[in-house]
Amino acid sequence: MMNHTEVGNFLLEGVNQSPELQIPLFIVFTIIYFTTALGNLGMVLLIVLDSHLHTPMYFFLSNLSMVDFGYSSTTTPKVIAGFLIKENVISYNACASQMFFFLVFASMENIILALMAYDRYAAVCKPLHYTTTMTTSVCAYLVLGSYIYAFVNSSVLIVNTFTLSFCESNVVHHFFCDIPAVMILSCSDKHVNEMVLVFISSFNVFCALLVVLISYLFIFITIFKMHSSKGYQKALSTCTSHLTAVSIFYGTVIFMYLQPSSSHSMDTDKIASVFYAMIIPMLNPMVYSLRNKEVNSAFRKVIDKVKSSPGFNVFGCTIN
């Protein structure tokens, strides 16, 4: 790919160029990243430790948490470092690698949200067949297939982007190597490449959205037929959490990728990207845990076990 370009590295513009905001933003984004890491890795650990959470719903949720952690880790550490250095340089190959893994995790987020919608459909609409429909092997194959598709999808988009020539400006008007921000720098005719990007992105988003919408159509029909107010509220609560995450994620993705790169406003894109690359991975554990009685119960059990274990230490005092 290096034969197609005269650019050896790229210069990331970052989130904000104001000198007086660098330290405050450094603190804010550091807090966001550590909150994301703690929330998502904590969720995975909690699901692994509590046997009551070894269900399809929490299996998908643990994978979503891992994806969110990886999603955030591909961009946020570089952003944080950018606040402390004057020139945020990233090599050509490092830019391609960052874009590749970001696309892998973004694709996985897209698919897992759809799988979670289907899981909720099976649980709410077909409760008697749920255990035979969403078996351990079926869930494992669905996630494995999702990862394979995500890697293939990302590979195609990377080749589509980096077969272009970059022989003019190397300043990426973004805080990471996102496709529209990099593609707009190309001095090649990129019309076909833009169409490929829009087509693949549209296919991925609308296929996943179709699964989500159809699943929730049947879920809402089933909910409205429920005679039990308790069951109605429980099902609706589960749907609300998932639909909140779906709305934020797909809203920003559609805004970002389903238009030609020449139509993009880089400043607006940066704001949208902060939401789906950093804020959403931080919020997802909160959305799926704080309002979930099973997760809260499992968390309390883990805390109680830690407190009751021999040698539990608080501020230097051993509690037996």
PDB file of N, CA and C in Angstrom, residues 14-70:
ATOM      1  N   GLY A  14      -6.688  16.616  16.502  1.00  0.00           N
ATOM      2  CA  GLY A  14      -7.127  16.514  17.893  1.00  0.00           C
ATOM      3  C   GLY A  14      -8.536  17.029  18.094  1.00  0.00           C
ATOM      4  N   VAL A  15      -8.980  16.984  19.335  1.00  0.00           N
ATOM      5  CA  VAL A  15     -10.344  17.395  19.674  1.00  0.00           C
ATOM      6  C   VAL A  15     -10.484  18.905  19.667  1.00  0.00           C
ATOM      7  N   ASN A  16      -9.514  19.591  20.259  1.00  0.00           N
ATOM      8  CA  ASN A  16      -9.574  21.049  20.379  1.00  0.00           C
ATOM      9  C   ASN A  16      -8.163  21.618  20.383  1.00  0.00           C
ATOM     10  N   GLN A  17      -7.981  22.742  19.699  1.00  0.00           N
ATOM     11  CA  GLN A  17      -6.657  23.335  19.568  1.00  0.00           C
ATOM     12  C   GLN A  17      -6.375  24.449  20.568  1.00  0.00           C
ATOM     13  N   SER A  18      -7.348  24.829  21.384  1.00  0.00           N
ATOM     14  CA  SER A  18      -7.154  25.919  22.341  1.00  0.00           C
ATOM     15  C   SER A  18      -6.173  25.503  23.435  1.00  0.00           C
ATOM     16  N   PRO A  19      -5.054  26.208  23.612  1.00  0.00           N
ATOM     17  CA  PRO A  19      -4.043  25.829  24.614  1.00  0.00           C
ATOM     18  C   PRO A  19      -4.596  25.779  26.033  1.00  0.00           C
ATOM     19  N   GLU A  20      -5.498  26.715  26.358  1.00  0.00           N
ATOM     20  CA  GLU A  20      -6.017  26.773  27.729  1.00  0.00           C
ATOM     21  C   GLU A  20      -6.957  25.609  28.058  1.00  0.00           C
ATOM     22  N   LEU A  21      -7.410  24.880  27.026  1.00  0.00           N
ATOM     23  CA  LEU A  21      -8.332  23.763  27.261  1.00  0.00           C
ATOM     24  C   LEU A  21      -7.636  22.406  27.279  1.00  0.00           C
ATOM     25  N   GLN A  22      -6.351  22.385  26.980  1.00  0.00           N
ATOM     26  CA  GLN A  22      -5.667  21.104  26.858  1.00  0.00           C
ATOM     27  C   GLN A  22      -5.653  20.304  28.161  1.00  0.00           C
ATOM     28  N   ILE A  23      -5.293  20.941  29.262  1.00  0.00           N
ATOM     29  CA  ILE A  23      -5.233  20.230  30.550  1.00  0.00           C
ATOM     30  C   ILE A  23      -6.622  19.827  31.031  1.00  0.00           C
ATOM     31  N   PRO A  24      -7.628  20.750  31.024  1.00  0.00           N
ATOM     32  CA  PRO A  24      -8.984  20.327  31.427  1.00  0.00           C
ATOM     33  C   PRO A  24      -9.520  19.173  30.578  1.00  0.00           C
ATOM     34  N   LEU A  25      -9.286  19.232  29.256  1.00  0.00           N
ATOM     35  CA  LEU A  25      -9.756  18.150  28.387  1.00  0.00           C
ATOM     36  C   LEU A  25      -8.991  16.855  28.647  1.00  0.00           C
ATOM     37  N   PHE A  26      -7.696  16.991  28.950  1.00  0.00           N
ATOM     38  CA  PHE A  26      -6.895  15.815  29.302  1.00  0.00           C
ATOM     39  C   PHE A  26      -7.497  15.114  30.516  1.00  0.00           C
ATOM     40  N   ILE A  27      -7.877  15.879  31.514  1.00  0.00           N
ATOM     41  CA  ILE A  27      -8.465  15.315  32.737  1.00  0.00           C
ATOM     42  C   ILE A  27      -9.812  14.667  32.426  1.00  0.00           C
ATOM     43  N   VAL A  28     -10.650  15.359  31.652  1.00  0.00           N
ATOM     44  CA  VAL A  28     -11.988  14.847  31.326  1.00  0.00           C
ATOM     45  C   VAL A  28     -11.903  13.536  30.555  1.00  0.00           C
ATOM     46  N   PHE A  29     -11.063  13.497  29.509  1.00  0.00           N
ATOM     47  CA  PHE A  29     -10.970  12.295  28.680  1.00  0.00           C
ATOM     48  C   PHE A  29     -10.281  11.153  29.412  1.00  0.00           C
ATOM     49  N   THR A  30      -9.370  11.466  30.326  1.00  0.00           N
ATOM     50  CA  THR A  30      -8.753  10.425  31.147  1.00  0.00           C
ATOM     51  C   THR A  30      -9.791   9.787  32.061  1.00  0.00           C
ATOM     52  N   ILE A  31     -10.640  10.614  32.666  1.00  0.00           N
ATOM     53  CA  ILE A  31     -11.716  10.103  33.521  1.00  0.00           C
ATOM     54  C   ILE A  31     -12.685   9.243  32.703  1.00  0.00           C
ATOM     55  N   ILE A  32     -13.019   9.717  31.494  1.00  0.00           N
ATOM     56  CA  ILE A  32     -13.924   8.966  30.620  1.00  0.00           C
ATOM     57  C   ILE A  32     -13.340   7.597  30.299  1.00  0.00           C
ATOM     58  N   TYR A  33     -12.043   7.561  29.969  1.00  0.00           N
ATOM     59  CA  TYR A  33     -11.434   6.294  29.571  1.00  0.00           C
ATOM     60  C   TYR A  33     -11.372   5.314  30.733  1.00  0.00           C
ATOM     61  N   PHE A  34     -10.948   5.788  31.904  1.00  0.00           N
ATOM     62  CA  PHE A  34     -10.850   4.884  33.048  1.00  0.00           C
ATOM     63  C   PHE A  34     -12.229   4.434  33.533  1.00  0.00           C
ATOM     64  N   THR A  35     -13.220   5.307  33.402  1.00  0.00           N
ATOM     65  CA  THR A  35     -14.594   4.906  33.735  1.00  0.00           C
ATOM     66  C   THR A  35     -15.083   3.836  32.766  1.00  0.00           C
ATOM     67  N   THR A  36     -14.757   4.015  31.489  1.00  0.00           N
ATOM     68  CA  THR A  36     -15.120   3.027  30.466  1.00  0.00           C
ATOM     69  C   THR A  36     -14.458   1.689  30.735  1.00  0.00           C
ATOM     70  N   ALA A  37     -13.154   1.721  31.017  1.00  0.00           N
ATOM     71  CA  ALA A  37     -12.411   0.485  31.278  1.00  0.00           C
ATOM     72  C   ALA A  37     -12.941  -0.221  32.526  1.00  0.00           C
ATOM     73  N   LEU A  38     -13.139   0.541  33.599  1.00  0.00           N
ATOM     74  CA  LEU A  38     -13.627  -0.041  34.854  1.00  0.00           C
ATOM     75  C   LEU A  38     -15.030  -0.611  34.685  1.00  0.00           C
ATOM     76  N   GLY A  39     -15.906   0.144  34.025  1.00  0.00           N
ATOM     77  CA  GLY A  39     -17.288  -0.293  33.848  1.00  0.00           C
ATOM     78  C   GLY A  39     -17.407  -1.537  32.992  1.00  0.00           C
ATOM     79  N   ASN A  40     -16.721  -1.553  31.856  1.00  0.00           N
ATOM     80  CA  ASN A  40     -16.860  -2.675  30.926  1.00  0.00           C
ATOM     81  C   ASN A  40     -16.123  -3.923  31.391  1.00  0.00           C
ATOM     82  N   LEU A  41     -14.889  -3.772  31.857  1.00  0.00           N
ATOM     83  CA  LEU A  41     -14.158  -4.934  32.354  1.00  0.00           C
ATOM     84  C   LEU A  41     -14.788  -5.459  33.641  1.00  0.00           C
ATOM     85  N   GLY A  42     -15.320  -4.533  34.464  1.00  0.00           N
ATOM     86  CA  GLY A  42     -16.026  -4.950  35.664  1.00  0.00           C
ATOM     87  C   GLY A  42     -17.267  -5.746  35.330  1.00  0.00           C
ATOM     88  N   MET A  43     -17.979  -5.332  34.296  1.00  0.00           N
ATOM     89  CA  MET A  43     -19.179  -6.052  33.866  1.00  0.00           C
ATOM     90  C   MET A  43     -18.829  -7.462  33.404  1.00  0.00           C
ATOM     91  N   VAL A  44     -17.763  -7.593  32.608  1.00  0.00           N
ATOM     92  CA  VAL A  44     -17.331  -8.914  32.136  1.00  0.00           C
ATOM     93  C   VAL A  44     -16.967  -9.812  33.314  1.00  0.00           C
ATOM     94  N   LEU A  45     -16.197  -9.265  34.258  1.00  0.00           N
ATOM     95  CA  LEU A  45     -15.781 -10.035  35.429  1.00  0.00           C
ATOM     96  C   LEU A  45     -16.983 -10.474  36.255  1.00  0.00           C
ATOM     97  N   LEU A  46     -17.933  -9.588  36.427  1.00  0.00           N
ATOM     98  CA  LEU A  46     -19.139  -9.890  37.206  1.00  0.00           C
ATOM     99  C   LEU A  46     -19.928 -11.025  36.558  1.00  0.00           C
ATOM    100  N   ILE A  47     -20.068 -10.981  35.250  1.00  0.00           N
ATOM    101  CA  ILE A  47     -20.815 -12.013  34.527  1.00  0.00           C
ATOM    102  C   ILE A  47     -20.091 -13.359  34.610  1.00  0.00           C
ATOM    103  N   VAL A  48     -18.775 -13.335  34.551  1.00  0.00           N
ATOM    104  CA  VAL A  48     -17.997 -14.572  34.656  1.00  0.00           C
ATOM    105  C   VAL A  48     -18.126 -15.183  36.052  1.00  0.00           C
ATOM    106  N   LEU A  49     -18.099 -14.343  37.089  1.00  0.00           N
ATOM    107  CA  LEU A  49     -18.084 -14.829  38.465  1.00  0.00           C
ATOM    108  C   LEU A  49     -19.435 -15.326  38.964  1.00  0.00           C
ATOM    109  N   ASP A  50     -20.523 -14.747  38.475  1.00  0.00           N
ATOM    110  CA  ASP A  50     -21.856 -15.110  38.975  1.00  0.00           C
ATOM    111  C   ASP A  50     -22.544 -16.082  38.016  1.00  0.00           C
ATOM    112  N   SER A  51     -22.803 -17.295  38.488  1.00  0.00           N
ATOM    113  CA  SER A  51     -23.419 -18.327  37.644  1.00  0.00           C
ATOM    114  C   SER A  51     -24.846 -17.969  37.235  1.00  0.00           C
ATOM    115  N   HIS A  52     -25.516 -17.104  38.027  1.00  0.00           N
ATOM    116  CA  HIS A  52     -26.879 -16.696  37.686  1.00  0.00           C
ATOM    117  C   HIS A  52     -26.916 -15.825  36.420  1.00  0.00           C
ATOM    118  N   LEU A  53     -25.763 -15.293  36.049  1.00  0.00           N
ATOM    119  CA  LEU A  53     -25.688 -14.434  34.862  1.00  0.00           C
ATOM    120  C   LEU A  53     -25.171 -15.193  33.641  1.00  0.00           C
ATOM    121  N   HIS A  54     -25.055 -16.514  33.760  1.00  0.00           N
ATOM    122  CA  HIS A  54     -24.591 -17.321  32.626  1.00  0.00           C
ATOM    123  C   HIS A  54     -25.770 -17.675  31.725  1.00  0.00           C
ATOM    124  N   THR A  55     -26.349 -16.648  31.133  1.00  0.00           N
ATOM    125  CA  THR A  55     -27.486 -16.783  30.228  1.00  0.00           C
ATOM    126  C   THR A  55     -27.146 -16.104  28.905  1.00  0.00           C
ATOM    127  N   PRO A  56     -27.892 -16.396  27.837  1.00  0.00           N
ATOM    128  CA  PRO A  56     -27.610 -15.766  26.544  1.00  0.00           C
ATOM    129  C   PRO A  56     -27.568 -14.235  26.606  1.00  0.00           C
ATOM    130  N   MET A  57     -28.517 -13.643  27.333  1.00  0.00           N
ATOM    131  CA  MET A  57     -28.578 -12.184  27.423  1.00  0.00           C
ATOM    132  C   MET A  57     -27.264 -11.617  27.959  1.00  0.00           C
ATOM    133  N   TYR A  58     -26.751 -12.216  29.026  1.00  0.00           N
ATOM    134  CA  TYR A  58     -25.524 -11.702  29.640  1.00  0.00           C
ATOM    135  C   TYR A  58     -24.273 -12.152  28.889  1.00  0.00           C
ATOM    136  N   PHE A  59     -24.383 -13.245  28.140  1.00  0.00           N
ATOM    137  CA  PHE A  59     -23.278 -13.640  27.258  1.00  0.00           C
ATOM    138  C   PHE A  59     -23.070 -12.575  26.190  1.00  0.00           C
ATOM    139  N   PHE A  60     -24.157 -12.134  25.571  1.00  0.00           N
ATOM    140  CA  PHE A  60     -24.061 -11.058  24.581  1.00  0.00           C
ATOM    141  C   PHE A  60     -23.600  -9.754  25.228  1.00  0.00           C
ATOM    142  N   LEU A  61     -24.093  -9.496  26.434  1.00  0.00           N
ATOM    143  CA  LEU A  61     -23.709  -8.272  27.137  1.00  0.00           C
ATOM    144  C   LEU A  61     -22.220  -8.272  27.480  1.00  0.00           C
ATOM    145  N   SER A  62     -21.672  -9.429  27.869  1.00  0.00           N
ATOM    146  CA  SER A  62     -20.239  -9.500  28.162  1.00  0.00           C
ATOM    147  C   SER A  62     -19.415  -9.240  26.911  1.00  0.00           C
ATOM    148  N   ASN A  63     -19.884  -9.740  25.772  1.00  0.00           N
ATOM    149  CA  ASN A  63     -19.189  -9.473  24.515  1.00  0.00           C
ATOM    150  C   ASN A  63     -19.302  -8.007  24.116  1.00  0.00           C
ATOM    151  N   LEU A  64     -20.475  -7.415  24.367  1.00  0.00           N
ATOM    152  CA  LEU A  64     -20.651  -5.991  24.102  1.00  0.00           C
ATOM    153  C   LEU A  64     -19.695  -5.171  24.962  1.00  0.00           C
ATOM    154  N   SER A  65     -19.516  -5.570  26.213  1.00  0.00           N
ATOM    155  CA  SER A  65     -18.613  -4.858  27.120  1.00  0.00           C
ATOM    156  C   SER A  65     -17.165  -4.959  26.640  1.00  0.00           C
ATOM    157  N   MET A  66     -16.759  -6.137  26.178  1.00  0.00           N
ATOM    158  CA  MET A  66     -15.401  -6.304  25.652  1.00  0.00           C
ATOM    159  C   MET A  66     -15.197  -5.461  24.405  1.00  0.00           C
ATOM    160  N   VAL A  67     -16.210  -5.447  23.548  1.00  0.00           N
ATOM    161  CA  VAL A  67     -16.144  -4.640  22.327  1.00  0.00           C
ATOM    162  C   VAL A  67     -16.058  -3.159  22.665  1.00  0.00           C
ATOM    163  N   ASP A  68     -16.857  -2.707  23.637  1.00  0.00           N
ATOM    164  CA  ASP A  68     -16.835  -1.300  24.037  1.00  0.00           C
ATOM    165  C   ASP A  68     -15.472  -0.901  24.602  1.00  0.00           C
ATOM    166  N   PHE A  69     -14.872  -1.803  25.377  1.00  0.00           N
ATOM    167  CA  PHE A  69     -13.535  -1.529  25.912  1.00  0.00           C
ATOM    168  C   PHE A  69     -12.516  -1.411  24.775  1.00  0.00           C
ATOM    169  N   GLY A  70     -12.564  -2.350  23.824  1.00  0.00           N
ATOM    170  CA  GLY A  70     -11.651  -2.293  22.683  1.00  0.00           C
ATOM    171  C   GLY A  70     -11.918  -1.085  21.803  1.00  0.00           C
TER     172      GLY A  70
END
